[in-house]
Structures are given as C-alpha cells and as structure tokens.
Short mmCIF file of C-alpha atoms and ligand atoms in Angstrom, two decimals:
data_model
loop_
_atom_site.label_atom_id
_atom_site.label_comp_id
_atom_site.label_asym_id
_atom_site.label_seq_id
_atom_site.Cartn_x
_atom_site.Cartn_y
_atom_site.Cartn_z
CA UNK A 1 -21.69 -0.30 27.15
CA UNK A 2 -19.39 1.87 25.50
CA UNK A 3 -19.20 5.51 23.60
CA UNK A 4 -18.23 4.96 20.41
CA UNK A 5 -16.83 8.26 18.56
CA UNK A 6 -17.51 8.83 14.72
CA UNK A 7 -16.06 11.70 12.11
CA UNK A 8 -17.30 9.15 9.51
CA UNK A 9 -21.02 10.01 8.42
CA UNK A 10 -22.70 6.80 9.30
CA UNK A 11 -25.78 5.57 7.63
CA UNK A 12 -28.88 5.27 9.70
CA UNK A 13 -29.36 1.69 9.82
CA UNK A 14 -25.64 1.75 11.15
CA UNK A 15 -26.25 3.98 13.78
CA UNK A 16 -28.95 1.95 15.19
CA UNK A 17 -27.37 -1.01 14.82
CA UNK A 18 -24.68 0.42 17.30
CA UNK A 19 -27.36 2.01 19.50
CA UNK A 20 -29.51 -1.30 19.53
CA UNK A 21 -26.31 -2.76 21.03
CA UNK A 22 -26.24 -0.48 23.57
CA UNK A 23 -23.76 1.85 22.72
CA UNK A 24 -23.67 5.08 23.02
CA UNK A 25 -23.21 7.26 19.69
CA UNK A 26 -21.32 10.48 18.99
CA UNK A 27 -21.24 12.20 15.67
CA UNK A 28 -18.58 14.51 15.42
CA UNK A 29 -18.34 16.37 11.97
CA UNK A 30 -14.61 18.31 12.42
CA UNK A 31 -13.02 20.89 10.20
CA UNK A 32 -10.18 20.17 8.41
CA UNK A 33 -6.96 19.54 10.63
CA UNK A 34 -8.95 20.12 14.54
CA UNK A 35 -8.01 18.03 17.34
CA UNK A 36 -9.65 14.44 17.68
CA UNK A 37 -8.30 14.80 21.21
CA UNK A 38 -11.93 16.21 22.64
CA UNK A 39 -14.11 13.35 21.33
CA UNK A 40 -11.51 10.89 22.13
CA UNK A 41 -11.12 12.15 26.32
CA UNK A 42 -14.26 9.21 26.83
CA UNK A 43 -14.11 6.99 24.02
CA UNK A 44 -14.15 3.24 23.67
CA UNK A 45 -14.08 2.92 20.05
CA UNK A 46 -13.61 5.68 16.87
CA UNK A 47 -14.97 5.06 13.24
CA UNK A 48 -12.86 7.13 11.19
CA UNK A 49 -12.59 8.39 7.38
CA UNK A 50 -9.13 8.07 5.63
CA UNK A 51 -8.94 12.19 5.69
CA UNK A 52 -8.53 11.52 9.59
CA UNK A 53 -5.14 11.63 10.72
CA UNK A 54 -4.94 9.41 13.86
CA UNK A 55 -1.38 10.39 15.36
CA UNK A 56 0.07 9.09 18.31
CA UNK A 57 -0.38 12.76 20.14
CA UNK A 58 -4.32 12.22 19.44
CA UNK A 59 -4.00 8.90 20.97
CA UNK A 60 -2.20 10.23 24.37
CA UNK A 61 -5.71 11.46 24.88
CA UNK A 62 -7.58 8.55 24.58
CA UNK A 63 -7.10 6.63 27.77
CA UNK A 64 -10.07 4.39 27.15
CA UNK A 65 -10.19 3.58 23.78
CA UNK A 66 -9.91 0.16 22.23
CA UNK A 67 -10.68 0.38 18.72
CA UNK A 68 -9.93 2.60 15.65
CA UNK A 69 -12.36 1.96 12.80
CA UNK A 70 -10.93 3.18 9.53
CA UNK A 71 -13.35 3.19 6.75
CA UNK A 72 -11.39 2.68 4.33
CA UNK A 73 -8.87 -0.31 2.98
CA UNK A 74 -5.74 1.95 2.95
CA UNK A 75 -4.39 2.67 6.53
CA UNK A 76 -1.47 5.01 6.15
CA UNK A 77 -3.63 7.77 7.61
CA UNK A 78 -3.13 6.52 10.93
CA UNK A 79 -0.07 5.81 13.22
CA UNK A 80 -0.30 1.73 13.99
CA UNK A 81 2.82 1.80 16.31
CA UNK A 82 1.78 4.42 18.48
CA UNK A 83 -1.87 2.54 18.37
CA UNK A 84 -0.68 -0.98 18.73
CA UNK A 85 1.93 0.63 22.42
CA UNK A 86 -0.99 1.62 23.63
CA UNK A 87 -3.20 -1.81 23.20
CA UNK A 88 -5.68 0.31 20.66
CA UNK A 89 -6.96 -1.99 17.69
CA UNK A 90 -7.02 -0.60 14.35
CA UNK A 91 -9.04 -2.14 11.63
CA UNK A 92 -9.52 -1.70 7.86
CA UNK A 93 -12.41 -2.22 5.10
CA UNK A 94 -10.62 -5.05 2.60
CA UNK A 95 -12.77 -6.66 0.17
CA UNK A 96 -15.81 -4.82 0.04
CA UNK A 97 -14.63 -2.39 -2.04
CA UNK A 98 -12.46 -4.45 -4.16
CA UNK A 99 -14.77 -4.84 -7.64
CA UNK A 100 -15.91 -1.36 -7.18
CA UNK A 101 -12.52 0.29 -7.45
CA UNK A 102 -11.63 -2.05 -10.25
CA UNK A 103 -14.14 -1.01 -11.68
CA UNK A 104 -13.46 2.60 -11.34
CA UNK A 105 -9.81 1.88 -12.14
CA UNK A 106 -11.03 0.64 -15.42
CA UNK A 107 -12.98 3.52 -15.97
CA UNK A 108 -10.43 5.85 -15.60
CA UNK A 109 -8.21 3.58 -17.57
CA UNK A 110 -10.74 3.91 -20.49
CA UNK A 111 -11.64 7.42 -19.80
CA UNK A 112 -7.88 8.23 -20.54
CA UNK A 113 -7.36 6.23 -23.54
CA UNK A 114 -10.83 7.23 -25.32
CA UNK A 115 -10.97 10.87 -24.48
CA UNK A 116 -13.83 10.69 -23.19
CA UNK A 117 -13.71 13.52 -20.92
CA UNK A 118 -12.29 15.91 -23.20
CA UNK A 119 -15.63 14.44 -25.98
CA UNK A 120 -17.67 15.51 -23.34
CA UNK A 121 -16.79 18.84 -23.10
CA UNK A 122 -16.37 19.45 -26.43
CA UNK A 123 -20.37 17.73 -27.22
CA UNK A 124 -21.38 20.75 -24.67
CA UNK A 125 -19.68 23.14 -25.72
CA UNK A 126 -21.40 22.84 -29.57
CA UNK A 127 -17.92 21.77 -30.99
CA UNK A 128 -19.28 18.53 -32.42
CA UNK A 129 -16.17 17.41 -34.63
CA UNK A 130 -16.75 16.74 -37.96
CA UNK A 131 -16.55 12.83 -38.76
CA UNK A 132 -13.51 11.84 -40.56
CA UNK A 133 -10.29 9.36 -40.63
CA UNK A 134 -7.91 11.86 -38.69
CA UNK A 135 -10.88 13.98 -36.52
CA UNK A 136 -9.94 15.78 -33.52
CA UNK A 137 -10.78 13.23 -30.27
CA UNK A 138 -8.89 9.72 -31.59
CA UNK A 139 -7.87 7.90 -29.26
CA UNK A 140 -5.98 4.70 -28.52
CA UNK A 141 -6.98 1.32 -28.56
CA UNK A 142 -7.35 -0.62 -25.12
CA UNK A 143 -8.50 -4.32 -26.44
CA UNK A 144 -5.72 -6.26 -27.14
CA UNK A 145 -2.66 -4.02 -25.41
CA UNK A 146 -0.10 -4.71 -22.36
CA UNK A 147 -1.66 -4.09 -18.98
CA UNK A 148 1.37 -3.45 -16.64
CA UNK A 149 -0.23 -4.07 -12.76
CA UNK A 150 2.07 -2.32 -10.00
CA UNK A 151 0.71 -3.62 -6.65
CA UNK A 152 -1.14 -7.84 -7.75
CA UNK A 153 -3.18 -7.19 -4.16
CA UNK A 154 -7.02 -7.90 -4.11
CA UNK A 155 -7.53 -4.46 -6.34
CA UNK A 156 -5.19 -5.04 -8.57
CA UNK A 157 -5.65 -8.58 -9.35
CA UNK A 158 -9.46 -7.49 -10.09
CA UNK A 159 -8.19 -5.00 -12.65
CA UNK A 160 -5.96 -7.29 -14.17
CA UNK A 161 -8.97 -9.68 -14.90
CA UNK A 162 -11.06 -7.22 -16.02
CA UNK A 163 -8.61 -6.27 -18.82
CA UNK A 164 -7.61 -10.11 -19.49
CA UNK A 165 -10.91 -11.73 -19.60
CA UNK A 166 -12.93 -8.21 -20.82
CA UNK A 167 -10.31 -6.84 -22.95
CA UNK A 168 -7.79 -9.10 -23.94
CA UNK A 169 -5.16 -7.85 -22.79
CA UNK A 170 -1.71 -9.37 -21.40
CA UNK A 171 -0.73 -8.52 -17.76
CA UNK A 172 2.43 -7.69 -16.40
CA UNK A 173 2.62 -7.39 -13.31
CA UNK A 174 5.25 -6.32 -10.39
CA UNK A 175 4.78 -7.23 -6.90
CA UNK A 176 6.48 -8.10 -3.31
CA UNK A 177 5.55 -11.51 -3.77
CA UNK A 178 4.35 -14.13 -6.75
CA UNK A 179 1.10 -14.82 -6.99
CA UNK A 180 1.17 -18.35 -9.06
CA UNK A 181 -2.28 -18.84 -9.34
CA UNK A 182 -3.03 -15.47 -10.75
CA UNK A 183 0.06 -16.45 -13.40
CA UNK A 184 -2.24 -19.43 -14.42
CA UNK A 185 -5.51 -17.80 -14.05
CA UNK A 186 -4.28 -14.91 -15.98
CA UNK A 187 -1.11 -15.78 -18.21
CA UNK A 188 0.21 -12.94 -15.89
CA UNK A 189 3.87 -12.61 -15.77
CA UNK A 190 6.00 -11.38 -12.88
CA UNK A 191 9.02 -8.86 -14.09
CA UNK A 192 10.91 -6.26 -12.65
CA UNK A 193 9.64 -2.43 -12.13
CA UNK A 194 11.67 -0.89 -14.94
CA UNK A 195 10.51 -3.79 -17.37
CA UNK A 196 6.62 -3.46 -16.45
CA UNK A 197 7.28 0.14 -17.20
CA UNK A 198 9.01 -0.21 -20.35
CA UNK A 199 6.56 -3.04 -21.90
CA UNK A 200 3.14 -1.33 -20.61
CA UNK A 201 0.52 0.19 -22.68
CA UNK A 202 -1.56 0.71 -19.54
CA UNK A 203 0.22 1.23 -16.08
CA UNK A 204 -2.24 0.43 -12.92
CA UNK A 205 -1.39 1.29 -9.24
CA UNK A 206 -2.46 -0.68 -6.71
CA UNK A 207 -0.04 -0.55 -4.13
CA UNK A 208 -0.65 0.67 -0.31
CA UNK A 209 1.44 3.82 -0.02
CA UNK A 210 4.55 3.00 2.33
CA UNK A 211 8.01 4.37 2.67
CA UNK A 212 8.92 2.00 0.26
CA UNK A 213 6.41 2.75 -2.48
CA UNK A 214 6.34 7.10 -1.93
CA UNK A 215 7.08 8.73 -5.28
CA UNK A 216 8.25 5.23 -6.54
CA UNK A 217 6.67 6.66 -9.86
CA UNK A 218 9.31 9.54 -10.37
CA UNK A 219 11.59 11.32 -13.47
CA UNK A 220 13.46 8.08 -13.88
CA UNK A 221 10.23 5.98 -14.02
CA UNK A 222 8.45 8.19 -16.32
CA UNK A 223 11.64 8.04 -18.75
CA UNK A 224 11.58 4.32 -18.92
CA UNK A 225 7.35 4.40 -19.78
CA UNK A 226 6.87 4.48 -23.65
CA UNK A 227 5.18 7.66 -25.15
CA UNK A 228 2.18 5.82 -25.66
CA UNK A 229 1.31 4.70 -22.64
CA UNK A 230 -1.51 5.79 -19.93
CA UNK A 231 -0.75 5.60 -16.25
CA UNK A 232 -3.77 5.33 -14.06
CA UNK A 233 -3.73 5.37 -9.83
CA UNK A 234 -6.49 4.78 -7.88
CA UNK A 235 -3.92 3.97 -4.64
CA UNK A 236 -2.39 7.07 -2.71
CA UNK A 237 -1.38 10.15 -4.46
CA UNK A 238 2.00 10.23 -3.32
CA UNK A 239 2.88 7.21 -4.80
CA UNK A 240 3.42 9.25 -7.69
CA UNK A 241 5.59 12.47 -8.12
CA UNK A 242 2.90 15.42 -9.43
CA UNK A 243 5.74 17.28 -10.45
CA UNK A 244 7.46 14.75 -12.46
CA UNK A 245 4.14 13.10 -13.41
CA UNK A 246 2.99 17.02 -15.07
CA UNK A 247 6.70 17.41 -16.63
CA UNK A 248 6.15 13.76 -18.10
CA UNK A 249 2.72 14.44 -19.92
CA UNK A 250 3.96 18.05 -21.19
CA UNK A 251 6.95 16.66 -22.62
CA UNK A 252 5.12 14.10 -23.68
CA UNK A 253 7.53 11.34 -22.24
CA UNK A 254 3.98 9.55 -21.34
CA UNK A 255 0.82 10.02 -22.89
CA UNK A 256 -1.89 10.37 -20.86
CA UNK A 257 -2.98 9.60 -17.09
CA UNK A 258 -6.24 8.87 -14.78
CA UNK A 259 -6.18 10.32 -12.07
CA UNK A 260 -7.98 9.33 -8.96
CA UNK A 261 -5.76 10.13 -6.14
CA UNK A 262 -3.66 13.54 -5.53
CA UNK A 263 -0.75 13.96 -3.00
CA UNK A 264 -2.24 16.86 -1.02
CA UNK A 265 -6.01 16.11 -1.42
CA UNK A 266 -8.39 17.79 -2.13
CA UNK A 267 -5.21 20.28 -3.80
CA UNK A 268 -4.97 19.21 -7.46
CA UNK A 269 -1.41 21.02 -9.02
CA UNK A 270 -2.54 23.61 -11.73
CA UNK A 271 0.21 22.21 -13.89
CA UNK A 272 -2.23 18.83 -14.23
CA UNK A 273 -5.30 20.93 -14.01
CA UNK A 274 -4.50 22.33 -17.75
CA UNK A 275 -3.30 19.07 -19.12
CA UNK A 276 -6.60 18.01 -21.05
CA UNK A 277 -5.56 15.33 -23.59
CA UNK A 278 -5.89 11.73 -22.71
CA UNK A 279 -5.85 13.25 -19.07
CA UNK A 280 -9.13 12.62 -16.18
CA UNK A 281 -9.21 13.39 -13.11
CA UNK A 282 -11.74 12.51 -10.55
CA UNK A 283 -11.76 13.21 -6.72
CA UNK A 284 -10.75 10.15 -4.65
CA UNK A 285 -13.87 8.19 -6.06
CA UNK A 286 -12.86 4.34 -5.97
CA UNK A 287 -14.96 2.99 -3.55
CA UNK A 288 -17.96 5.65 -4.05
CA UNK A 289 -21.00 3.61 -4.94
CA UNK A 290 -23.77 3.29 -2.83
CA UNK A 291 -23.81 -0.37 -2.11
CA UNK A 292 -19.86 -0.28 -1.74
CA UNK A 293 -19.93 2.65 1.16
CA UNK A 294 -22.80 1.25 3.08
CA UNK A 295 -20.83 -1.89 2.85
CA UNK A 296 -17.46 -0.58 4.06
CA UNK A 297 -19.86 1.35 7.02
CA UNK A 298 -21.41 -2.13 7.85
CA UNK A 299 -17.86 -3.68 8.14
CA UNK A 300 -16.29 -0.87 10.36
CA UNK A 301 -19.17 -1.04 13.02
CA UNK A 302 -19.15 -5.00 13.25
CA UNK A 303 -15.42 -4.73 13.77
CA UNK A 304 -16.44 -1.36 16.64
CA UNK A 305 -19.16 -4.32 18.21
CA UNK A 306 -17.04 -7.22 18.05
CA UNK A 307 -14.15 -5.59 19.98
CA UNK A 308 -16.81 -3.67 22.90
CA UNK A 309 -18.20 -7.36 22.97
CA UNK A 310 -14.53 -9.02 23.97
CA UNK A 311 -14.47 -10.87 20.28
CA UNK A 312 -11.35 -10.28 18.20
CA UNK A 313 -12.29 -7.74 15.47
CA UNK A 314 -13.60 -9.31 12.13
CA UNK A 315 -10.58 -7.41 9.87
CA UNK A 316 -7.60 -5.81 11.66
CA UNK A 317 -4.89 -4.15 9.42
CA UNK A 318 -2.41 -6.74 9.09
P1 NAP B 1 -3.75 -5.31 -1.07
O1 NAP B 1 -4.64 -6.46 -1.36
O2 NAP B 1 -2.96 -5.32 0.18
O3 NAP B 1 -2.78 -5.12 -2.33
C1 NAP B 1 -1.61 -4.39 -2.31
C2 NAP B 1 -0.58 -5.10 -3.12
O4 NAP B 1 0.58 -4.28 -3.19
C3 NAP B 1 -0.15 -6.46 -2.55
O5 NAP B 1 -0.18 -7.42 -3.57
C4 NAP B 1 1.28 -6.22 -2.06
O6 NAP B 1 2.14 -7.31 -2.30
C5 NAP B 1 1.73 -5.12 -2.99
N1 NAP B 1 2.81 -4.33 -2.39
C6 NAP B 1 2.85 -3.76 -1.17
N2 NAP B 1 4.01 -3.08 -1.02
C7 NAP B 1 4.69 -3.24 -2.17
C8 NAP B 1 5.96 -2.79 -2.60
N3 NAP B 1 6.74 -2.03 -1.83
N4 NAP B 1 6.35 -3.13 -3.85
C9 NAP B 1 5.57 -3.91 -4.63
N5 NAP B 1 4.37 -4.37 -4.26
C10 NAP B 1 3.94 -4.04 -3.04
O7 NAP B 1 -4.60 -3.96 -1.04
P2 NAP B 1 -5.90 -3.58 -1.90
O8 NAP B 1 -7.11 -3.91 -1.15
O9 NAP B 1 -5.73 -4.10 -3.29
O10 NAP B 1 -5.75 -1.99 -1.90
C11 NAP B 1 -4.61 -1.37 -2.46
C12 NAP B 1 -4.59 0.12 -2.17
O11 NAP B 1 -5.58 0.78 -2.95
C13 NAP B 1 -4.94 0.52 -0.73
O12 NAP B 1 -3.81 0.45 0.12
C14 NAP B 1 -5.46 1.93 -0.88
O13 NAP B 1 -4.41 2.84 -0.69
C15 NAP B 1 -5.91 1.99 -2.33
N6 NAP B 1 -7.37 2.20 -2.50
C16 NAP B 1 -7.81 3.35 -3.05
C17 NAP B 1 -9.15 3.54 -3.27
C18 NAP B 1 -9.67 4.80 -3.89
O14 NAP B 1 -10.79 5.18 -3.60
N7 NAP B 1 -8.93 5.48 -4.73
C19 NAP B 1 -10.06 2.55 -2.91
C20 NAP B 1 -9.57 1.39 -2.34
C21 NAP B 1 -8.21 1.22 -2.14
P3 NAP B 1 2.07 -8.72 -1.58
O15 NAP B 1 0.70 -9.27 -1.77
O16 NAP B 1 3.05 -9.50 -2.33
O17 NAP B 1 2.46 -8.49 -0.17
C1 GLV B 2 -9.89 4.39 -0.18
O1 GLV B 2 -9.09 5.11 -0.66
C2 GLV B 2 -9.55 3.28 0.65
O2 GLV B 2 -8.38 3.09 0.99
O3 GLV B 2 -10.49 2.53 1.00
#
C-alpha cells in the first residue's frame, strides 16, 4: 500500500476512496514557491494543482515515487523529461473539463463584446444610463460574426460549436493539424495565423502553452487583428504578450479582450487592470464548477490507484 502525497485539496469522497484502497493519505497545503522535496522523501504517488511546479530538482528527492497526478488538462507546470528519466508517470485531466471551459470561454467572449462587466458596475454604482440610440454601454454584436479558433483541440472545437450552432457564426480556425470532420461538422476552415487574425471578429485561444506557442500573440499579431475585434484566452497566460496585449487595447489596435489567464498568476499588470471597456478579467476560472472539479479530482485519483495497483494509468499526458 502506498503514501500518496496531495497539495491539491481533495474532496472527501476522494480521500476515502484512496484510503478505502488502502493507501495512505497526506495533505500537504504549501506556501507559495516551498520545497515539494519533504512530502516527496516517502511518496508513491503526488496529486498536484497546476500552481505546482514539479521540477526535476523536486524529483531527485523522490526515490519512490511512481505517479504525478496533475489536476488539471494543461501540463507545462511540470518537467516530463526529468519525470519520464526517472520512470515517474505523469498524468493529466482531458475531457472532463472540456464543456465547462467552453463554456466559460464563451462567457468571457460575450462578457467582452456586451459590456457586461463594465453594466454591472455602472447598475451599482446608481449610474443607470439613460435609454437611447447612441447610450453609453453599446456594444458589439456576436450572432452572425467570424469566430477565429487558435488551438481546434477538444476546448476549442467545443467553443467553435457553441458559436456555430448557438450563434451563427463562421469559424476559422488555425491548428498543427486538420481536423476534416470538424470542417464538415462545422463549415470550419483551416488558414494560416496571420489570416485567422486578420478575418476574426472573435479570436479564441486554445492552445497548450509550449515553446512554440509563448507570446505567439505579440506587437506583430496584434497589428494584423482588426480594431474591432475581441481576443479571449482561457489557455496559459503567456501565450500572449501583456505588454503588447495592454499597448494594443490603449491604442486601440484591438478592441477589447477576456481575460482568463495572466502570465505571472495571480499578478494581473496595472496597465490591463485600468483598461475597462470591452475588457473582463476573471482569475483562472475555466474549469471552476462544482461538478467539473470533483470530476477532474475523481480522474486524478483513479489514474494515482490504477498505477499503485500495476494497471497503466487511465490518462497519461501524451
Ligand atoms: P488539446 O485537446 O490538446 O487542444 C490543443 C490544440 O492546440 C490541439 O488541437 C493542438 O493541435 C493545438 N496545438 C498545439 N500546439 C500548437 C501549435 N504550436 N500551433 C497550433 N496549434 C497547436 O487541449 P485542450 O484540452 O483543448 O486544452 C487546451 C489548453 O487549455 C490546455 O493546454 C490548458 O493550458 C488550457 N486550459 C485552461 C483552462 C482554464 O481554466 N483557463 C481550463 C482547461 C484548459 P493538434 O490537435 O493538431 O495537435
Ligand atoms: C486549467 O487551467 C487546466 O489546464 O486544466
């Protein structure tokens, strides 16, 4: 039976599920950037949050463990070469969270083109506009426009439907590889980065963050978006540039942005804290429903039993 280490906060049901196995459970709430080494010295498994950085120095002190947990579908928190030279397992959360975030993403995405952030701040504050043609709060249509889908992965082809068969829209999309059945389900159409940008009223990211994709939304990107349009990640914040992204929406080269991922979480740039119009922000919320995180719990610990039992784990990062 093993000891299974845990930063993430694990439902009940999921802790007993691990203990009714046999397994021995160790909470371990840490502060900001402290060692993982101590609860790793007698581990056989950790369950991990995406705010855990699992480097290969953190590793060197885990002689027994097999497994690395992440809850969470992105991975980039966590070194898989040092992992994978050391035999350690590392599995994701895929799937479970997909509708959620698209969801979210389309929140966000509507959020940002309705204002409704900035109407709800101005209802509270007793500044009720007056009703008329040219009021303070219009906003731009969403039904009907180009949705431009950077990253056609299990997210972002849930997005893409959403504004297809919801909204009417026409999808773009750019991606490593076709996806032919989405082109049929969808009408989508596979073009090139700088044409997505160019031809996009709405701009959704969806793409892991990598070497390749870091800051891939930068100056020259921004210059080749039309003034109209809304860019909206719910990915990894430094897929996008902050500073280029705030120079963008005060010059006014883009107009507006939702916001659900920063590049030094939980830091938010005070240059995109003022920005206000046809600009929301929320803090790294995709997955955050209740049935969605006691789902992505439920997937990490059957992975954590599978691999303690000698089964291959139910979703390793690919
Ligand atoms: P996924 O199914 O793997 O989709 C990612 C897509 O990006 C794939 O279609 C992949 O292309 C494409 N891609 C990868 N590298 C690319 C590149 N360099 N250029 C162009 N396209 C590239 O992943 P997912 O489940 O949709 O999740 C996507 C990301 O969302 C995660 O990695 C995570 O960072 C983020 N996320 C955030 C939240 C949140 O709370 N904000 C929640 C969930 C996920 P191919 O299919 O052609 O290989
Ligand atoms: C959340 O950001 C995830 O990658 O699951």
């Amino acid at each position: 039976m093993g000891i299974i280490a845990c930063t993430a906060d694990l439902f009940p049901e999921h802790i007993e599920r691990l203990k009714a196995a046999g397994h021995e459970v160790r909470l371990s709430k840490r502060a900001g950037n402290e060692s993982l080494a101590p609860i790793l010295a007698d581990a056989d498994a950790l369950i991990c949050l995406l705010t855990d950085r699992i480097e290969s120095e953190a590793l060197s002190h885990a002689p027994r463990l097999e497994i690395v947990a992440n809850v969470a579908v992105g991975y980039e928190n966590i070194d898989l070469a040092a992992a994978e030279e050391r035999g350690i397992l590392v599995t994701n959360t895929p799937d479970v969270l997909t509708e959620s975030t698209a969801d979210h993403t389309f929140a966000l995405l509507l959020a940002a083109a309705r204002r409704i952030a900035e109407a709800d701040v101005a209802v509270r504050n007793a500044e009720f506009p007056s009703w008329g043609l040219q009021q303070p709060l219009i906003g731009i249509d969403v039904h009907g426009k180009t949705l431009g889908i950077v990253g056609l992965g299990r997210i972002g082809a849930a997005v893409a439907r959403r504004g297809h068969h919801g909204f009417g829209m026409s999808v773009l999309y750019y991606s490593r590889s076709p996806k032919p059945d989405l082109e049929t389900e969808l009408g989508a159409v596979q073009v090139p980065f700088e044409e997505l940008l160019k031809q996009s009223d709405f701009v959704c990211v969806h793409v892991p963050l990598t070497s390749d994709t870091k800051h891939m939304f930068n100056a020259a990107a921004f210059a080749w978006m039309k003034p109209t349009a809304i860019l909206v990640n719910v990915a990894r914040g430094a897929i996008i540039d902050e500073a280029a992204l705030v120079n963008a929406l005060e010059e006014r080269a883009i107009a507006g942005a939702g916001l659900d991922v920063f590049e030094q979480e939980p830091a938010v740039p005070p240059g995109l804290l003022e920005l206000r119009e046809h600009v929301v922000l929320a803090p790294h919320l995709g997955s955050a429903t209740e049935e969605t995180r006691r789902a992505m719990a439920g997937i990490a610990i059957g992975n954590v039993l599978a691999v303690l039992d000698g089964k291959p784990p139910l979703t390793p990062v690919p």
